[in-house]
Amino acid sequence: MKIFLVDFEYSAPEGFMPRPICMVAREYFSGETVRYWLWDCPPKDCPIPTGPDVLYVAYLASAELGCHLALGWQMPVHVLDLYAEYRWMISGRRPFAGYSLLGALQSFGLGGMPAVEKSSMRELAIRGGPYSCEEQQLLLKYCESDVIALTQLLHCMLPHLNLALAVIRGRYMSAVAKVERTGVPIDYALLNAIQARWRELMLGLVEKMDRDYGVYEGTTFKTERWAKWCSAAGICWPKLPSGELDLKRETFRKMGVLHPQVLPMYELRTTLAELRINKLAVGPDQRNRYLVGAFGTKTGRNAPSSTKSIFGLSRWIRHLIKPREGMALAYIDWCQQELGIAALLSGDRVMQEVYNSHDPYLAFASLAGAVPKTATKGSHPRERGIYKVASLAVLMGMGTEALGEATGTSGAMGARLLSQHKEKFSKFWEWSDGQVDRATMGETLQSNYGWQLHPEMDGPTTFRNFGLQANGAEMLRIAAMAITERGISLCALVHDALLIEAPLDEIDAVVADVKACMASASRAVLGGFELDTEAYVIRWPNRFCDERGAKMWETVMELLGANDSPAPV
DNA sequence: TCTATATCACCC
DNA sequence: AAACGGGTGATATAGA
């Protein structure tokens, strides 16, 4: 068995696929090191072995594996990603010096300075070629210094790792590399039209709606001016405990009921907040690409940049997602994923039945005696809405007051909802309380495939929710591996959902295949319990539509004067 | 003028 | 008794 420690330098402008610059690989036991310049004419095949007898070690391996994909090289069978493992190791603890390779090394007391200045190397990589001989030598030297650091880090971390679980996480990084390369197809012309007139659009809105207030300076809201306007209008504006004005969207909405003259300001603030679209990272091939940020959270979820990823921005912006000619997309999610996980992990049979019922929220309402057994979504929309919010909020540990607020009722009703939940799902609460107790006693919480949380900085609500979210993240990882390993184009990962792409005449079969992968992933995490999935298919020439963002989309299209109204779902 | 903090927006 | 989980990012204000 051989262990190769690998690092690439590469150039990857926003939205572009990476272009490898150079690579250094070092064999752990022999110390033998190979250096390859890759910018001009890279070797056709990977110069180091990648078979089942090799462990491929990298730091944030999605980058290295993305270079393999770019070069058409074989992907390694076994990957160990020390970034993922470092996040795993210290999950729930404060990082000693951040999550970079050097930060990880410092946490082991090995703070070796890099041989070459890091920021200048990054600039050199981003700049792209051609590179002079000196620059080549500099980049290779820098690359090698990272490989040496990586070697030291492996030495430090090896005794702490669970290799069987670590290589599963490494395998996920291969899936991530593919997702980061595939990206999301975008209606580029329309995006450009919006971006080109973005500033003008914002200023136009402010100009029109701020006229009567005089609160804005350019596109920025001035709190002092708002205070002045309020006192002139004889309005006593609510304050935060800190003494600052409470400028929450919700506060504006509520104050609008009492003082309708503030409503246009509510509209303006809402619209401006949602109008952020200028950083969306779209490459010349009209696809949205960004780093997935695998294992970026303490529950093991991905943490992509919310401005670079189209799924991190407001929902109306998803209307820009559009399959290329002859292609189709499908957005597939697990139905009520965390509810299902809660039902299974806790072993609560009642909750499992509710989950498996046609409409879990109504089923809870019915159990609580709030609606008749015969109730439907149409007959009792209000009650269903309340019990839906309650079902989900309870999983995050919401208290009575907040629950009353969230359901638009009262603290008393919040208390009632909570006690109904505790009564009907007593087994769940036993389990949930158990998680809190164990963590409070200092026990590290574990998900079913070994993600963990050290209970050092967090409180009871986090402990309650950890198992649900961490197992959900695991489910997504297992599905993503299965899907990409079947050669299916996986465009995006969205926590409990994913976006895939296929030719029009294959999409139905591919969706069936993906749903099977997702069902299988749920069984893998939940010991045979299967979660249902729902698919939304978008066929060219239609675009992605989200009803929760439809109104804003129409507003923007109107402002733009484009006659491209959203196609029917 | 720059940076740190708080608050708020969005996403699941 | 506690009491809305996990994120990223923009913006406004206060402090150096």
XYZ file of C-alpha atoms (C1' of nucleotides) in Angstrom:
597
model
C 0.000 0.000 0.000
C 1.158 3.511 -0.868
C 0.073 6.913 0.390
C 0.388 9.899 -1.924
C 0.113 13.442 -0.644
C -0.995 15.653 -3.470
C -1.386 19.347 -4.149
C -2.234 21.269 -7.313
C -1.966 24.929 -8.134
C -4.668 25.994 -10.536
C -6.389 29.009 -11.976
C -10.153 29.281 -11.501
C -11.724 32.642 -12.223
C -15.240 33.155 -10.862
C -17.652 30.748 -12.513
C -14.939 29.065 -14.582
C -13.769 25.492 -14.404
C -10.287 25.186 -12.889
C -7.255 25.059 -15.174
C -4.367 23.208 -13.539
C -1.003 24.956 -13.351
C 1.193 22.414 -11.616
C 1.149 19.438 -9.306
C 3.423 18.008 -6.653
C 2.933 14.515 -5.198
C 4.953 12.887 -2.443
C 4.841 9.286 -1.355
C 4.455 9.177 2.431
C 6.713 6.228 3.287
C 9.527 6.701 0.775
C 9.380 10.501 0.615
C 9.767 10.218 -3.156
C 8.436 13.380 -4.767
C 7.272 14.137 -8.296
C 6.731 17.622 -9.739
C 4.720 18.339 -12.869
C 4.169 21.529 -14.778
C 0.656 21.259 -16.221
C -0.221 24.644 -17.712
C 1.002 24.049 -21.277
C 1.063 20.384 -22.209
C 0.057 18.182 -19.289
C 0.539 14.396 -19.399
C -2.429 12.475 -20.792
C -2.606 10.187 -17.771
C -2.175 10.735 -14.091
C 1.539 10.274 -13.361
C 0.916 8.732 -9.946
C -1.008 5.505 -9.323
C -4.683 5.890 -8.347
C -5.767 2.266 -7.907
C -7.262 0.487 -4.891
C -3.844 -0.006 -3.258
C -3.249 3.739 -3.031
C -4.483 6.278 -0.519
C -4.724 9.725 -2.118
C -4.356 12.450 0.488
C -5.145 16.133 -0.059
C -6.409 19.194 1.764
C -9.840 20.128 0.417
C -9.568 17.308 -2.080
C -12.430 18.608 -4.253
C -9.892 21.042 -5.713
C -7.329 18.357 -6.552
C -10.010 16.033 -7.876
C -11.400 18.908 -9.934
C -7.966 19.139 -11.560
C -8.111 15.423 -12.337
C -11.459 16.003 -14.051
C -10.063 18.994 -15.950
C -7.122 16.924 -17.189
C -9.197 13.860 -18.006
C -7.156 11.868 -15.496
C -8.312 8.825 -13.627
C -9.961 9.593 -10.277
C -8.317 7.965 -7.250
C -10.225 5.080 -5.670
C -9.460 5.969 -2.052
C -9.331 9.605 -0.998
C -8.443 10.971 2.417
C -9.283 14.645 2.763
C -7.522 16.170 5.750
C -9.652 19.305 5.516
C -12.832 17.255 5.996
C -11.117 15.268 8.760
C -9.902 18.387 10.524
C -13.433 19.803 10.464
C -14.667 16.465 11.782
C -12.030 16.365 14.501
C -12.759 19.765 15.958
C -16.477 19.947 15.157
C -18.074 21.951 17.964
C -14.735 23.316 19.129
C -13.254 26.676 18.347
C -10.641 26.303 15.607
C -7.177 27.093 16.879
C -6.230 29.171 13.853
C -8.909 28.786 11.206
C -9.459 25.902 8.821
C -6.602 26.373 6.380
C -3.851 23.791 5.984
C -1.480 25.930 7.997
C -4.113 26.644 10.609
C -4.669 22.921 11.062
C -0.926 22.361 11.311
C -0.600 25.117 13.915
C -3.255 23.437 16.046
C -0.761 20.581 16.400
C 1.975 23.004 17.374
C 3.695 22.838 13.997
C 3.513 26.352 12.680
C 6.014 26.157 9.850
C 6.040 29.295 7.744
C 5.422 28.756 4.038
C 8.581 29.014 1.982
C 6.919 31.403 -0.439
C 4.554 34.301 0.170
C 1.027 32.939 -0.058
C -0.934 35.921 -1.357
C 1.489 36.622 -4.185
C 1.232 32.967 -5.243
C -2.532 33.193 -5.213
C -2.358 36.279 -7.402
C -0.003 34.518 -9.755
C -2.381 31.568 -10.027
C -5.452 33.727 -10.598
C -3.633 35.770 -13.236
C -3.184 32.697 -15.403
C -0.425 32.056 -17.941
C 1.824 32.396 -19.675
C 4.343 31.943 -16.883
C 8.041 32.774 -17.037
C 10.642 30.226 -15.977
C 11.071 31.976 -12.639
C 7.336 31.993 -12.048
C 7.170 28.270 -12.828
C 9.888 27.540 -10.302
C 8.164 29.723 -7.721
C 4.787 28.043 -8.182
C 6.289 24.550 -8.024
C 8.227 25.438 -4.916
C 5.110 26.828 -3.277
C 3.123 23.747 -4.278
C 5.804 21.509 -2.808
C 5.849 23.441 0.458
C 2.147 22.683 0.828
C 2.803 19.006 0.177
C 5.437 19.000 2.901
C 2.993 20.713 5.267
C 0.377 18.139 4.288
C 2.810 15.324 5.087
C 3.357 16.739 8.562
C -0.356 17.183 9.067
C -1.065 13.584 8.087
C 1.543 12.441 10.559
C -0.202 14.414 13.322
C -3.740 13.463 12.395
C -3.371 9.777 11.552
C -3.724 8.545 15.149
C -6.972 10.496 15.556
C -8.721 9.295 12.403
C -11.308 6.642 11.737
C -10.059 5.642 8.300
C -13.068 3.552 7.319
C -15.362 6.546 7.777
C -12.795 9.046 6.517
C -12.545 7.413 3.098
C -16.314 7.651 2.723
C -16.018 11.377 3.288
C -13.154 11.366 0.786
C -15.350 9.602 -1.728
C -17.900 12.351 -1.272
C -15.229 14.872 -2.241
C -15.039 13.182 -5.655
C -18.772 13.749 -6.034
C -18.286 17.370 -4.948
C -15.573 17.869 -7.578
C -18.031 16.721 -10.224
C -20.809 18.985 -8.931
C -18.445 21.954 -8.853
C -17.507 21.237 -12.446
C -21.027 20.637 -13.726
C -22.716 23.765 -12.384
C -26.214 25.091 -13.014
C -27.325 26.215 -16.510
C -28.393 29.856 -16.527
C -30.395 32.088 -18.848
C -27.335 34.172 -19.539
C -28.868 36.842 -21.761
C -31.502 37.646 -19.185
C -28.995 37.639 -16.330
C -26.799 40.059 -18.269
C -29.760 42.296 -18.934
C -30.568 42.409 -15.238
C -26.965 42.916 -14.167
C -26.307 45.598 -16.764
C -29.180 47.657 -15.402
C -28.899 46.562 -11.798
C -27.670 49.830 -10.325
C -30.113 51.819 -12.425
C -32.933 49.531 -11.309
C -32.131 50.051 -7.639
C -31.729 53.816 -7.931
C -34.937 54.066 -9.955
C -36.834 52.254 -7.234
C -35.400 54.437 -4.494
C -36.018 57.609 -6.488
C -39.640 56.707 -6.986
C -40.488 55.468 -3.525
C -38.225 57.463 -1.215
C -39.471 60.793 -2.552
C -41.920 61.248 0.317
C -39.444 60.146 2.978
C -35.998 61.409 2.072
C -34.449 58.577 4.047
C -32.070 57.109 1.478
C -28.649 58.256 0.464
C -28.004 56.569 -2.871
C -29.260 53.078 -2.169
C -28.431 53.065 1.520
C -31.035 53.475 4.209
C -30.103 56.026 6.882
C -31.391 55.118 10.311
C -31.077 58.632 11.722
C -33.141 60.030 8.882
C -35.768 57.398 9.487
C -35.889 58.369 13.173
C -36.304 61.983 12.134
C -39.069 61.151 9.670
C -40.907 59.118 12.310
C -40.834 61.835 14.921
C -41.981 64.384 12.324
C -44.861 62.066 11.448
C -45.668 61.561 15.114
C -44.870 57.852 15.008
C -43.166 56.186 17.947
C -40.959 53.559 16.283
C -40.118 50.407 18.271
C -36.610 50.012 19.618
C -34.399 47.022 20.225
C -33.201 46.248 23.751
C -29.904 47.854 22.717
C -31.701 51.147 22.177
C -31.310 51.028 18.381
C -34.342 51.348 16.152
C -35.873 47.988 15.311
C -35.603 47.831 11.522
C -36.756 44.257 11.001
C -38.875 43.556 7.989
C -41.511 42.130 10.285
C -41.541 45.306 12.390
C -42.124 47.400 9.285
C -44.992 45.125 8.321
C -46.592 45.347 11.751
C -46.152 49.113 11.994
C -47.747 49.347 8.562
C -50.972 48.075 10.048
C -51.080 50.969 12.525
C -49.526 53.586 10.236
C -50.218 52.769 6.581
C -47.934 55.600 5.505
C -44.879 53.404 6.287
C -45.978 50.614 3.933
C -44.213 51.921 0.815
C -40.989 51.945 2.835
C -41.647 48.325 3.803
C -42.028 47.441 0.131
C -38.900 49.340 -0.842
C -36.726 47.764 1.837
C -37.971 44.295 0.962
C -37.369 44.752 -2.746
C -33.915 46.248 -2.349
C -32.868 43.465 0.011
C -33.870 40.882 -2.561
C -32.289 42.612 -5.505
C -28.809 41.306 -4.845
C -27.755 39.374 -7.879
C -24.546 40.987 -9.076
C -22.124 38.434 -7.655
C -23.690 35.332 -9.124
C -20.717 33.374 -10.483
C -21.474 32.432 -14.077
C -18.817 31.151 -16.467
C -18.559 31.774 -20.214
C -20.386 28.509 -20.825
C -23.363 30.081 -19.046
C -23.251 27.921 -15.954
C -23.310 28.969 -12.317
C -20.298 27.482 -10.520
C -19.081 27.931 -6.979
C -17.333 26.019 -4.222
C -19.713 23.633 -2.503
C -17.998 24.199 0.844
C -18.269 20.535 1.812
C -18.177 19.865 5.579
C -18.269 23.608 6.160
C -20.613 23.393 9.148
C -20.545 21.640 12.492
C -23.355 19.341 11.364
C -21.356 18.326 8.291
C -23.533 20.247 5.849
C -22.166 22.070 2.833
C -21.682 25.810 3.224
C -21.499 27.445 -0.215
C -21.216 31.192 -0.670
C -24.730 32.555 -0.595
C -24.059 35.196 -3.234
C -22.146 33.041 -5.696
C -24.633 30.180 -5.654
C -27.990 30.675 -7.286
C -29.611 28.599 -4.549
C -28.314 30.933 -1.866
C -29.953 34.024 -3.305
C -33.626 34.965 -3.127
C -35.946 32.438 -4.665
C -37.113 34.666 -7.503
C -33.609 34.521 -8.949
C -34.051 30.788 -9.563
C -36.231 31.751 -12.500
C -32.906 32.327 -14.260
C -32.228 28.584 -14.161
C -32.973 27.248 -17.598
C -31.971 24.012 -19.334
C -29.996 24.261 -22.555
C -31.677 23.310 -25.786
C -32.577 19.626 -25.847
C -31.975 19.244 -22.109
C -34.072 18.961 -18.979
C -33.458 19.594 -15.303
C -34.991 18.033 -12.224
C -35.040 19.417 -8.696
C -35.624 16.508 -6.357
C -35.982 16.697 -2.605
C -36.780 14.412 0.299
C -40.245 15.091 1.658
C -40.070 16.485 5.200
C -36.592 15.023 5.582
C -35.903 16.105 9.172
C -39.323 14.986 10.348
C -38.662 11.543 8.893
C -35.225 11.403 10.473
C -36.663 12.448 13.835
C -39.338 9.768 13.598
C -36.840 7.033 12.839
C -33.962 8.012 15.142
C -36.284 8.405 18.091
C -38.106 5.182 17.329
C -41.383 7.055 17.812
C -43.988 4.881 16.112
C -46.654 7.566 16.198
C -44.357 10.045 14.512
C -43.420 7.394 11.944
C -47.097 6.863 11.141
C -47.627 10.590 10.876
C -44.612 10.822 8.579
C -45.920 8.028 6.386
C -49.416 9.490 6.204
C -50.540 11.389 3.147
C -50.205 14.769 4.886
C -48.057 14.746 8.059
C -49.051 18.256 9.125
C -52.762 17.519 8.929
C -52.137 14.187 10.615
C -50.602 16.001 13.602
C -53.492 18.502 13.624
C -55.918 15.619 13.574
C -54.102 13.764 16.372
C -54.235 16.949 18.426
C -57.972 17.181 17.821
C -57.662 20.492 16.001
C -59.268 19.195 12.810
C -61.578 16.242 12.016
C -60.115 13.043 10.587
C -61.681 13.901 7.252
C -59.957 17.299 7.019
C -58.035 18.181 3.873
C -55.562 20.858 2.839
C -58.489 22.654 1.208
C -60.943 22.368 4.079
C -58.618 23.472 6.905
C -55.793 25.564 5.434
C -55.356 27.705 8.565
C -55.070 24.806 10.988
C -52.798 22.950 8.615
C -50.579 26.018 8.355
C -50.316 26.292 12.128
C -49.521 22.616 12.627
C -47.031 22.708 9.773
C -45.080 25.531 11.361
C -45.302 23.806 14.734
C -44.095 20.445 13.339
C -40.993 22.035 11.889
C -40.288 24.606 14.611
C -40.369 21.991 17.348
C -37.500 20.139 15.662
C -35.359 23.235 16.144
C -36.265 23.494 19.801
C -38.513 26.506 19.513
C -40.146 27.682 22.733
C -43.746 28.600 23.484
C -43.577 32.362 22.887
C -41.668 32.091 19.633
C -43.978 29.297 18.524
C -47.012 31.473 19.149
C -45.356 34.255 17.180
C -44.352 31.980 14.322
C -47.824 30.496 13.980
C -49.446 33.910 14.117
C -51.350 32.961 17.245
C -50.313 33.607 20.832
C -47.939 32.434 23.507
C -50.776 30.471 25.029
C -51.412 28.706 21.728
C -47.680 28.133 21.378
C -47.680 26.430 24.741
C -50.655 24.331 23.708
C -49.049 23.255 20.452
C -45.881 22.300 22.281
C -47.693 20.282 24.940
C -49.759 18.531 22.266
C -46.556 17.638 20.479
C -44.975 16.325 23.673
C -48.056 14.299 24.471
C -48.530 12.760 21.023
C -44.855 12.207 20.284
C -43.626 11.266 23.728
C -41.073 8.790 22.416
C -39.524 11.492 20.254
C -39.225 13.797 23.259
C -37.634 11.070 25.313
C -35.008 10.652 22.618
C -34.563 14.414 22.116
C -34.181 15.040 25.854
C -31.713 12.179 25.932
C -29.559 13.879 23.309
C -29.540 17.054 25.399
C -28.726 15.161 28.586
C -25.873 13.222 27.061
C -24.332 16.261 25.439
C -24.723 18.260 28.625
C -22.844 15.519 30.448
C -20.021 15.999 27.974
C -20.659 13.110 25.616
C -19.820 13.753 21.962
C -22.887 13.446 19.741
C -22.607 11.143 16.722
C -24.548 10.741 13.508
C -25.047 7.324 11.961
C -22.038 7.563 9.662
C -19.817 9.076 12.281
C -20.087 12.836 11.970
C -19.718 14.313 15.420
C -20.248 17.342 17.618
C -18.170 18.035 20.697
C -20.531 19.677 23.182
C -18.335 22.550 24.250
C -19.701 25.773 22.871
C -23.326 24.977 22.135
C -26.567 24.847 24.043
C -29.544 22.509 24.374
C -31.313 23.564 21.176
C -28.243 22.761 19.124
C -27.911 19.354 20.788
C -31.577 18.627 20.045
C -31.216 19.480 16.392
C -27.767 18.074 15.678
C -28.789 14.474 14.959
C -31.506 15.536 12.575
C -29.354 17.864 10.540
C -26.173 15.779 10.624
C -27.967 12.639 9.450
C -29.735 14.678 6.783
C -26.368 15.906 5.544
C -25.097 12.345 5.518
C -28.070 11.230 3.461
C -27.319 13.895 0.878
C -23.682 12.824 0.720
C -24.544 9.178 0.170
C -27.047 10.068 -2.542
C -24.561 12.418 -4.232
C -21.929 9.674 -4.364
C -24.352 7.152 -5.834
C -25.693 9.609 -8.409
C -22.325 10.850 -9.669
C -20.838 7.368 -9.680
C -23.641 6.326 -12.036
C -22.483 9.046 -14.403
C -25.520 11.261 -13.897
C -24.935 15.031 -14.185
C -25.413 16.480 -10.729
C -25.638 20.274 -10.958
C -26.246 21.356 -7.369
C -26.678 20.171 -3.788
C -29.254 22.016 -1.693
C -29.185 20.361 1.784
C -32.277 18.176 1.360
C -32.545 18.525 -2.386
C -30.484 18.290 -5.534
C -30.590 19.427 -9.132
C -29.769 17.024 -11.951
C -29.606 17.385 -15.701
C -30.270 15.001 -18.586
C -31.282 15.052 -22.246
C -35.018 15.529 -22.798
C -35.569 11.948 -23.907
C -33.707 10.511 -20.918
C -34.921 12.735 -18.117
C -37.782 10.520 -16.915
C -35.544 7.477 -16.607
C -32.804 9.495 -14.919
C -35.276 10.971 -12.424
C -36.467 7.467 -11.549
C -32.836 6.427 -11.103
C -32.024 9.412 -8.881
C -35.130 8.864 -6.771
C -33.999 5.278 -6.252
C -30.552 6.516 -5.175
C -32.142 8.926 -2.720
C -34.449 6.261 -1.314
C -31.491 3.956 -0.908
C -29.485 6.707 0.811
C -32.305 7.227 3.301
C -32.385 3.506 4.029
C -28.633 3.485 4.503
C -28.731 6.261 7.087
C -31.963 5.237 8.780
C -31.522 1.495 9.051
C -33.983 0.564 6.327
C -36.534 3.342 6.862
C -37.330 4.965 3.541
C -38.026 8.629 2.997
C -40.181 9.681 0.074
C -38.913 12.089 -2.576
C -40.568 14.605 -4.838
C -39.319 15.651 -8.279
C -39.926 18.866 -10.148
C -38.917 18.493 -13.797
C -38.111 21.457 -16.049
C -37.986 20.716 -19.748
C -36.447 23.040 -22.319
C -37.630 25.667 -23.288
C -39.215 26.193 -19.886
C -37.424 27.845 -17.018
C -37.257 26.967 -13.313
C -40.219 28.509 -11.512
C -40.703 28.934 -7.801
C -44.092 30.249 -6.776
C -42.614 31.794 -3.645
C -40.563 34.090 -5.847
C -42.952 34.524 -8.758
C -44.229 37.954 -7.756
C -40.784 39.461 -7.389
C -39.741 37.898 -10.691
C -42.647 39.569 -12.433
C -41.780 42.891 -10.817
C -38.197 42.687 -12.049
C -39.293 41.641 -15.525
C -41.644 44.600 -15.644
C -38.953 47.004 -14.517
C -36.721 45.550 -17.170
C -39.367 45.906 -19.824
C -38.608 42.411 -20.960
C -41.538 40.469 -22.303
C -40.155 37.208 -21.079
C -42.835 36.224 -18.636
C -42.175 33.020 -16.741
C -43.290 29.890 -18.498
C -45.987 27.828 -16.781
C -44.809 25.174 -14.362
C -10.527 55.651 6.550
C -10.439 51.192 8.010
C -12.108 47.370 11.012
C -15.110 45.106 14.452
C -19.739 44.269 15.959
C -24.600 43.990 15.672
C -28.514 43.375 13.084
C -30.825 41.873 9.462
C -31.654 39.736 4.848
C -31.682 35.368 2.357
C -31.227 29.977 1.972
C -32.336 24.830 3.867
C -35.002 26.864 33.868
C -33.268 26.926 29.595
C -35.876 27.884 24.566
C -35.251 29.159 16.690
C -31.102 24.523 14.353
C -27.283 25.210 10.543
C -25.211 28.715 7.332
C -23.221 33.472 4.090
C -23.255 38.109 3.265
C -24.673 43.140 3.266
C -25.118 47.152 5.778
C -24.927 50.545 9.436
C -22.732 52.317 13.227
C -19.078 52.778 16.633
C -14.497 52.706 17.718
C -9.496 52.952 16.678
